[in-house]
């Protein structure tokens, strides 16, 4: 039999363990564990990819074609999103969506919920711990309807611009942070182009968030070349889609939980339709009352008999 070799310990193993110091724990950020400072160059010359944001986009069953086209337009604008099958719109939809987000390895969710084939609600949620926002979507115009002249490259990164109103109140600041995390395309994403050629504009008017998408257009000839800082002829051409978001509630959890903000000026579409029906019913009631008053007036004031009424009768 072969003889066993003698086990020789290295000098590092002989050193006492007390002299060794544990490495510092990496810093935790919103985008994951931070092992190296942001912007540190890699071996291939690029920067370290930090933002791992992925968005799950889905809708409820029985959604109408117009709102489905709007969802597809949003999917085409976000290369870092994942589209999933329709989800039944019930009280337990929050648990189902959180499970879907976890299965698809996403960190955010956009859920288009259609009710009564008329009203569209949009949920923006940071899964699985929240917060989440529920919007009522109004003034919907898809790309197919508008037929605008703007045309930016698919998959390019957008510039996010917000009006100064977002820095006024705390709930607008929270909405700005949620929107910037969901609609901001991560740098060095495998499906995204490494440059900017369009702008997402979010502006507040009448306590509503209005969304617009513009292409950055620079007219030039093939022989001319512009410097990066001297683009004076740069213009914005609208691409679409258009929609308006009316915030209803902000929740601390994902698709539920304690209410952080409740919009006091929100009026549900059901109440608006009920008021319209009530006004129409009031008009009909006025007509019936007018006819009744006319008949009563005729009965109380009968006409005198005409002596020439039977003159030409046989």
CSV table of C-alpha atoms in Angstrom, one decimal:
chain,number,residue,atom,x,y,z
A,1,UNK,CA,0.0,0.0,0.0
A,2,UNK,CA,1.1,3.5,-0.7
A,3,UNK,CA,2.2,5.6,2.2
A,4,UNK,CA,0.2,8.7,3.1
A,5,UNK,CA,1.7,12.1,2.7
A,6,UNK,CA,2.3,14.2,5.8
A,7,UNK,CA,-0.1,17.1,6.1
A,8,UNK,CA,1.9,20.4,6.1
A,9,UNK,CA,0.0,23.4,7.2
A,10,UNK,CA,0.8,26.7,5.5
A,11,UNK,CA,2.1,29.8,7.3
A,12,UNK,CA,-1.3,31.5,6.9
A,13,UNK,CA,-3.1,28.7,8.7
A,14,UNK,CA,-0.5,28.8,11.5
A,15,UNK,CA,-1.2,32.5,12.1
A,16,UNK,CA,-3.6,33.2,15.0
A,17,UNK,CA,-7.2,33.9,14.0
A,18,UNK,CA,-7.4,36.8,16.4
A,19,UNK,CA,-5.3,39.1,14.1
A,20,UNK,CA,-7.7,38.7,11.2
A,21,UNK,CA,-10.3,41.4,10.7
A,22,UNK,CA,-13.7,40.6,9.2
A,23,UNK,CA,-14.3,42.5,5.9
A,24,UNK,CA,-16.8,45.4,6.2
A,25,UNK,CA,-20.4,44.6,5.3
A,26,UNK,CA,-21.5,46.0,2.0
A,27,UNK,CA,-23.9,48.9,2.0
A,28,UNK,CA,-27.6,48.2,1.2
A,29,UNK,CA,-29.3,50.6,-1.3
A,30,UNK,CA,-32.7,50.7,-3.0
A,31,UNK,CA,-31.2,49.0,-6.1
A,32,UNK,CA,-29.5,46.2,-4.3
A,33,UNK,CA,-26.2,45.5,-2.5
A,34,UNK,CA,-23.5,48.1,-3.2
A,35,UNK,CA,-20.1,46.3,-3.3
A,36,UNK,CA,-18.3,49.0,-5.1
A,37,UNK,CA,-18.8,52.7,-5.5
A,38,UNK,CA,-21.3,53.7,-8.2
A,39,UNK,CA,-19.6,54.7,-11.5
A,40,UNK,CA,-16.4,52.6,-10.8
A,41,UNK,CA,-15.1,51.5,-14.2
A,42,UNK,CA,-15.1,47.8,-15.1
A,43,UNK,CA,-12.3,45.8,-16.7
A,44,UNK,CA,-13.9,46.3,-20.1
A,45,UNK,CA,-14.0,50.1,-19.8
A,46,UNK,CA,-17.7,50.5,-18.9
A,47,UNK,CA,-19.4,51.3,-15.6
A,48,UNK,CA,-20.8,48.8,-13.2
A,49,UNK,CA,-24.5,48.0,-13.9
A,50,UNK,CA,-26.4,48.7,-10.7
A,51,UNK,CA,-30.1,49.3,-11.5
A,52,UNK,CA,-31.9,45.9,-11.6
A,53,UNK,CA,-35.4,47.4,-12.0
A,54,UNK,CA,-37.9,45.1,-13.8
A,55,UNK,CA,-41.5,46.0,-14.3
A,56,UNK,CA,-44.4,43.6,-14.7
A,57,UNK,CA,-47.2,44.9,-17.0
A,58,UNK,CA,-50.5,43.2,-17.0
A,59,UNK,CA,-54.2,43.9,-17.2
A,60,UNK,CA,-57.6,42.6,-15.9
A,61,UNK,CA,-60.0,40.4,-17.8
A,62,UNK,CA,-62.7,41.9,-20.0
A,63,UNK,CA,-60.6,44.9,-20.8
A,64,UNK,CA,-61.8,46.8,-23.9
A,65,UNK,CA,-59.6,47.2,-27.0
A,66,UNK,CA,-58.9,50.9,-26.5
A,67,UNK,CA,-57.3,50.4,-23.1
A,68,UNK,CA,-55.5,47.3,-24.2
A,69,UNK,CA,-53.9,49.3,-27.0
A,70,UNK,CA,-52.8,51.9,-24.4
A,71,UNK,CA,-51.2,49.1,-22.3
A,72,UNK,CA,-49.3,47.8,-25.4
A,73,UNK,CA,-48.1,51.3,-26.1
A,74,UNK,CA,-46.7,51.5,-22.6
A,75,UNK,CA,-45.0,48.1,-23.1
A,76,UNK,CA,-43.4,49.3,-26.3
A,77,UNK,CA,-42.0,52.4,-24.4
A,78,UNK,CA,-40.4,50.3,-21.6
A,79,UNK,CA,-37.9,47.7,-22.8
A,80,UNK,CA,-37.2,46.6,-19.2
A,81,UNK,CA,-40.8,45.4,-18.6
A,82,UNK,CA,-42.3,42.0,-18.8
A,83,UNK,CA,-45.8,41.4,-20.1
A,84,UNK,CA,-48.0,38.7,-18.5
A,85,UNK,CA,-51.4,37.2,-19.0
A,86,UNK,CA,-54.6,38.8,-17.8
A,87,UNK,CA,-55.6,38.6,-14.1
A,88,UNK,CA,-59.0,38.4,-12.7
A,89,UNK,CA,-60.0,41.7,-11.1
A,90,UNK,CA,-61.2,40.6,-7.6
A,91,UNK,CA,-60.5,41.5,-4.0
A,92,UNK,CA,-57.7,39.0,-3.9
A,93,UNK,CA,-55.9,40.3,-6.9
A,94,UNK,CA,-53.1,41.9,-4.7
A,95,UNK,CA,-51.9,38.5,-3.5
A,96,UNK,CA,-52.0,37.1,-7.0
A,97,UNK,CA,-50.1,40.0,-8.5
A,98,UNK,CA,-47.4,39.9,-5.8
A,99,UNK,CA,-47.0,36.2,-6.5
A,100,UNK,CA,-46.7,36.8,-10.3
A,101,UNK,CA,-44.1,39.6,-9.7
A,102,UNK,CA,-42.1,37.2,-7.6
A,103,UNK,CA,-42.3,34.4,-10.1
A,104,UNK,CA,-41.2,36.7,-13.0
A,105,UNK,CA,-38.3,38.1,-10.9
A,106,UNK,CA,-39.6,41.7,-11.1
A,107,UNK,CA,-39.5,44.6,-8.6
A,108,UNK,CA,-42.4,46.7,-9.8
A,109,UNK,CA,-45.9,46.3,-11.3
A,110,UNK,CA,-48.2,48.2,-13.6
A,111,UNK,CA,-51.7,46.8,-13.5
A,112,UNK,CA,-54.4,48.1,-15.8
A,113,UNK,CA,-57.8,47.4,-14.3
A,114,UNK,CA,-60.9,47.9,-16.4
A,115,UNK,CA,-64.4,48.0,-14.7
A,116,UNK,CA,-67.8,48.0,-16.3
A,117,UNK,CA,-66.1,48.2,-19.7
A,118,UNK,CA,-65.9,52.0,-19.2
A,119,UNK,CA,-63.5,53.0,-16.4
A,120,UNK,CA,-59.8,52.3,-16.4
A,121,UNK,CA,-57.7,52.2,-13.2
A,122,UNK,CA,-53.9,52.0,-13.1
A,123,UNK,CA,-52.0,50.5,-10.2
A,124,UNK,CA,-48.3,51.4,-9.7
A,125,UNK,CA,-46.8,49.2,-7.1
A,126,UNK,CA,-43.3,48.5,-5.7
A,127,UNK,CA,-43.4,44.8,-4.8
A,128,UNK,CA,-43.5,43.1,-2.4
A,129,UNK,CA,-43.3,45.7,0.4
A,130,UNK,CA,-44.9,48.8,-1.3
A,131,UNK,CA,-45.8,51.5,-1.6
A,132,UNK,CA,-48.5,51.4,-4.2
A,133,UNK,CA,-50.7,54.0,-5.9
A,134,UNK,CA,-54.1,53.7,-7.5
A,135,UNK,CA,-55.0,56.1,-10.4
A,136,UNK,CA,-58.1,56.8,-12.5
A,137,UNK,CA,-57.0,57.1,-16.1
A,138,UNK,CA,-58.7,59.8,-18.2
A,139,UNK,CA,-58.3,61.4,-21.6
A,140,UNK,CA,-56.8,58.3,-23.2
A,141,UNK,CA,-55.4,58.7,-26.7
A,142,UNK,CA,-53.3,55.8,-28.1
A,143,UNK,CA,-50.7,56.0,-30.8
A,144,UNK,CA,-53.0,54.5,-33.4
A,145,UNK,CA,-55.6,57.2,-32.8
A,146,UNK,CA,-53.3,60.2,-32.8
A,147,UNK,CA,-51.2,59.4,-35.9
A,148,UNK,CA,-48.5,62.0,-34.9
A,149,UNK,CA,-45.4,62.6,-36.9
A,150,UNK,CA,-42.9,61.8,-34.1
A,151,UNK,CA,-41.0,58.6,-34.3
A,152,UNK,CA,-38.2,57.7,-31.9
A,153,UNK,CA,-36.1,54.5,-31.9
A,154,UNK,CA,-37.7,51.6,-30.0
A,155,UNK,CA,-35.8,50.7,-26.9
A,156,UNK,CA,-33.9,53.9,-26.4
A,157,UNK,CA,-33.7,55.5,-23.0
A,158,UNK,CA,-36.0,58.4,-22.2
A,159,UNK,CA,-35.3,61.6,-20.3
A,160,UNK,CA,-37.8,62.0,-17.4
A,161,UNK,CA,-39.0,65.6,-16.8
A,162,UNK,CA,-41.3,66.6,-14.0
A,163,UNK,CA,-43.0,70.0,-13.4
A,164,UNK,CA,-42.0,72.0,-10.4
A,165,UNK,CA,-45.3,71.1,-8.6
A,166,UNK,CA,-43.9,67.7,-7.7
A,167,UNK,CA,-41.6,69.3,-5.1
A,168,UNK,CA,-44.5,71.0,-3.3
A,169,UNK,CA,-46.3,68.5,-1.2
A,170,UNK,CA,-45.2,65.1,0.3
A,171,UNK,CA,-47.5,62.9,-1.7
A,172,UNK,CA,-46.4,64.5,-5.0
A,173,UNK,CA,-42.8,63.8,-4.0
A,174,UNK,CA,-43.6,60.2,-3.3
A,175,UNK,CA,-45.4,59.9,-6.7
A,176,UNK,CA,-42.4,61.4,-8.4
A,177,UNK,CA,-40.1,58.8,-6.9
A,178,UNK,CA,-42.4,55.9,-7.8
A,179,UNK,CA,-42.8,57.2,-11.4
A,180,UNK,CA,-39.0,57.8,-11.8
A,181,UNK,CA,-38.2,54.3,-10.7
A,182,UNK,CA,-40.8,52.6,-12.9
A,183,UNK,CA,-40.5,54.6,-16.1
A,184,UNK,CA,-36.7,55.2,-15.8
A,185,UNK,CA,-35.0,52.6,-18.0
A,186,UNK,CA,-31.9,51.1,-16.3
A,187,UNK,CA,-28.5,51.9,-17.9
A,188,UNK,CA,-26.7,49.1,-19.7
A,189,UNK,CA,-29.9,47.1,-19.9
A,190,UNK,CA,-29.6,44.4,-22.5
A,191,UNK,CA,-32.8,45.5,-24.4
A,192,UNK,CA,-32.2,49.2,-24.1
A,193,UNK,CA,-30.2,51.5,-26.5
A,194,UNK,CA,-27.3,53.4,-24.9
A,195,UNK,CA,-28.5,56.9,-25.8
A,196,UNK,CA,-31.5,59.3,-25.4
A,197,UNK,CA,-33.8,60.4,-28.2
A,198,UNK,CA,-37.1,61.0,-26.5
A,199,UNK,CA,-38.6,62.7,-23.4
A,200,UNK,CA,-41.3,61.6,-21.0
A,201,UNK,CA,-43.1,64.7,-19.6
A,202,UNK,CA,-45.1,64.5,-16.3
A,203,UNK,CA,-46.9,67.7,-15.4
A,204,UNK,CA,-49.5,68.5,-12.7
A,205,UNK,CA,-52.6,70.4,-13.7
A,206,UNK,CA,-55.8,70.6,-11.7
A,207,UNK,CA,-54.4,67.9,-9.3
A,208,UNK,CA,-54.0,65.5,-12.3
A,209,UNK,CA,-50.8,64.1,-13.7
A,210,UNK,CA,-50.6,64.5,-17.5
A,211,UNK,CA,-48.3,62.3,-19.6
A,212,UNK,CA,-46.7,63.3,-22.9
A,213,UNK,CA,-44.0,61.6,-25.0
A,214,UNK,CA,-41.8,63.7,-27.3
A,215,UNK,CA,-39.1,62.8,-29.8
A,216,UNK,CA,-35.9,64.9,-29.7
A,217,UNK,CA,-35.4,66.0,-33.3
A,218,UNK,CA,-32.3,67.8,-34.7
A,219,UNK,CA,-32.6,68.7,-38.4
A,220,UNK,CA,-29.2,68.6,-40.1
A,221,UNK,CA,-27.6,67.7,-43.4
A,222,UNK,CA,-25.2,64.8,-43.8
A,223,UNK,CA,-22.2,67.0,-44.3
A,224,UNK,CA,-22.9,69.1,-41.2
A,225,UNK,CA,-22.0,68.0,-37.7
A,226,UNK,CA,-23.2,69.6,-34.5
A,227,UNK,CA,-21.4,69.7,-31.2
A,228,UNK,CA,-23.1,68.2,-28.2
A,229,UNK,CA,-23.4,71.6,-26.5
A,230,UNK,CA,-24.5,73.6,-29.5
A,231,UNK,CA,-27.8,72.0,-30.5
A,232,UNK,CA,-29.7,75.2,-31.0
A,233,UNK,CA,-32.0,73.9,-33.7
A,234,UNK,CA,-33.3,71.0,-31.5
A,235,UNK,CA,-37.1,70.6,-31.4
A,236,UNK,CA,-39.6,68.3,-29.8
A,237,UNK,CA,-42.1,66.3,-31.8
A,238,UNK,CA,-44.9,64.5,-30.0
A,239,UNK,CA,-45.1,60.7,-30.4
A,240,UNK,CA,-47.8,59.6,-28.1
A,241,UNK,CA,-49.6,58.1,-26.3
A,242,UNK,CA,-51.5,60.6,-24.1
A,243,UNK,CA,-53.3,60.0,-20.9
A,244,UNK,CA,-54.1,61.7,-17.6
A,245,UNK,CA,-53.7,60.1,-14.2
A,246,UNK,CA,-56.0,61.1,-11.3
A,247,UNK,CA,-54.5,59.8,-8.0
A,248,UNK,CA,-57.1,58.2,-5.8
A,249,UNK,CA,-55.1,56.6,-2.9
A,250,UNK,CA,-51.6,55.9,-1.9
A,251,UNK,CA,-51.1,52.7,0.2
A,252,UNK,CA,-48.1,51.7,2.4
A,253,UNK,CA,-48.1,48.1,1.1
A,254,UNK,CA,-48.2,46.5,-2.2
A,255,UNK,CA,-51.8,46.6,-3.6
A,256,UNK,CA,-53.2,47.5,-0.2
A,257,UNK,CA,-52.3,48.2,3.4
A,258,UNK,CA,-52.5,51.4,5.5
A,259,UNK,CA,-53.6,54.5,3.5
A,260,UNK,CA,-50.9,57.1,3.3
A,261,UNK,CA,-52.9,59.6,1.2
A,262,UNK,CA,-56.6,59.9,0.2
A,263,UNK,CA,-57.5,62.4,-2.5
A,264,UNK,CA,-60.3,64.6,-1.1
A,265,UNK,CA,-61.2,65.9,-4.6
A,266,UNK,CA,-61.7,62.5,-6.2
A,267,UNK,CA,-65.2,61.8,-7.5
A,268,UNK,CA,-65.8,58.3,-8.8
A,269,UNK,CA,-67.2,57.8,-12.3
A,270,UNK,CA,-70.2,56.0,-10.9
A,271,UNK,CA,-71.3,59.1,-9.0
A,272,UNK,CA,-70.8,61.3,-12.1
A,273,UNK,CA,-73.0,58.9,-14.2
A,274,UNK,CA,-75.6,58.9,-11.4
A,275,UNK,CA,-75.7,62.7,-11.3
A,276,UNK,CA,-76.1,62.8,-15.1
A,277,UNK,CA,-79.1,60.3,-14.9
A,278,UNK,CA,-80.6,62.4,-12.1
A,279,UNK,CA,-80.4,65.5,-14.3
A,280,UNK,CA,-82.0,63.7,-17.2
A,281,UNK,CA,-84.7,62.4,-14.9
A,282,UNK,CA,-85.3,65.9,-13.7
A,283,UNK,CA,-85.8,67.2,-17.2
A,284,UNK,CA,-88.4,64.5,-17.9
A,285,UNK,CA,-90.2,65.3,-14.7
A,286,UNK,CA,-90.3,69.0,-15.6
A,287,UNK,CA,-91.9,68.1,-19.0
A,288,UNK,CA,-94.6,65.9,-17.3
A,289,UNK,CA,-95.4,68.7,-14.8
A,290,UNK,CA,-95.7,71.2,-17.6
A,291,UNK,CA,-98.2,69.0,-19.5
A,292,UNK,CA,-100.2,68.5,-16.3
A,293,UNK,CA,-100.3,72.2,-15.6
A,294,UNK,CA,-101.4,72.9,-19.2
A,295,UNK,CA,-104.3,70.4,-18.9
A,296,UNK,CA,-105.4,71.9,-15.6
A,297,UNK,CA,-105.4,75.4,-17.1
A,298,UNK,CA,-107.5,74.2,-20.0
A,299,UNK,CA,-110.0,72.6,-17.7
A,300,UNK,CA,-110.3,75.6,-15.5
A,301,UNK,CA,-110.6,78.0,-18.4
A,302,UNK,CA,-112.8,76.4,-21.0
A,303,UNK,CA,-113.4,78.2,-24.3
A,304,UNK,CA,-116.8,79.8,-25.1
A,305,UNK,CA,-118.9,77.8,-27.6
A,306,UNK,CA,-118.6,79.0,-31.2
A,307,UNK,CA,-121.9,79.9,-32.9
A,308,UNK,CA,-120.5,79.3,-36.3
A,309,UNK,CA,-119.0,75.8,-35.5
A,310,UNK,CA,-122.0,73.9,-37.0
A,311,UNK,CA,-122.7,76.3,-39.9
A,312,UNK,CA,-121.5,74.1,-42.8
A,313,UNK,CA,-122.7,70.8,-41.4
A,314,UNK,CA,-125.7,69.0,-43.0
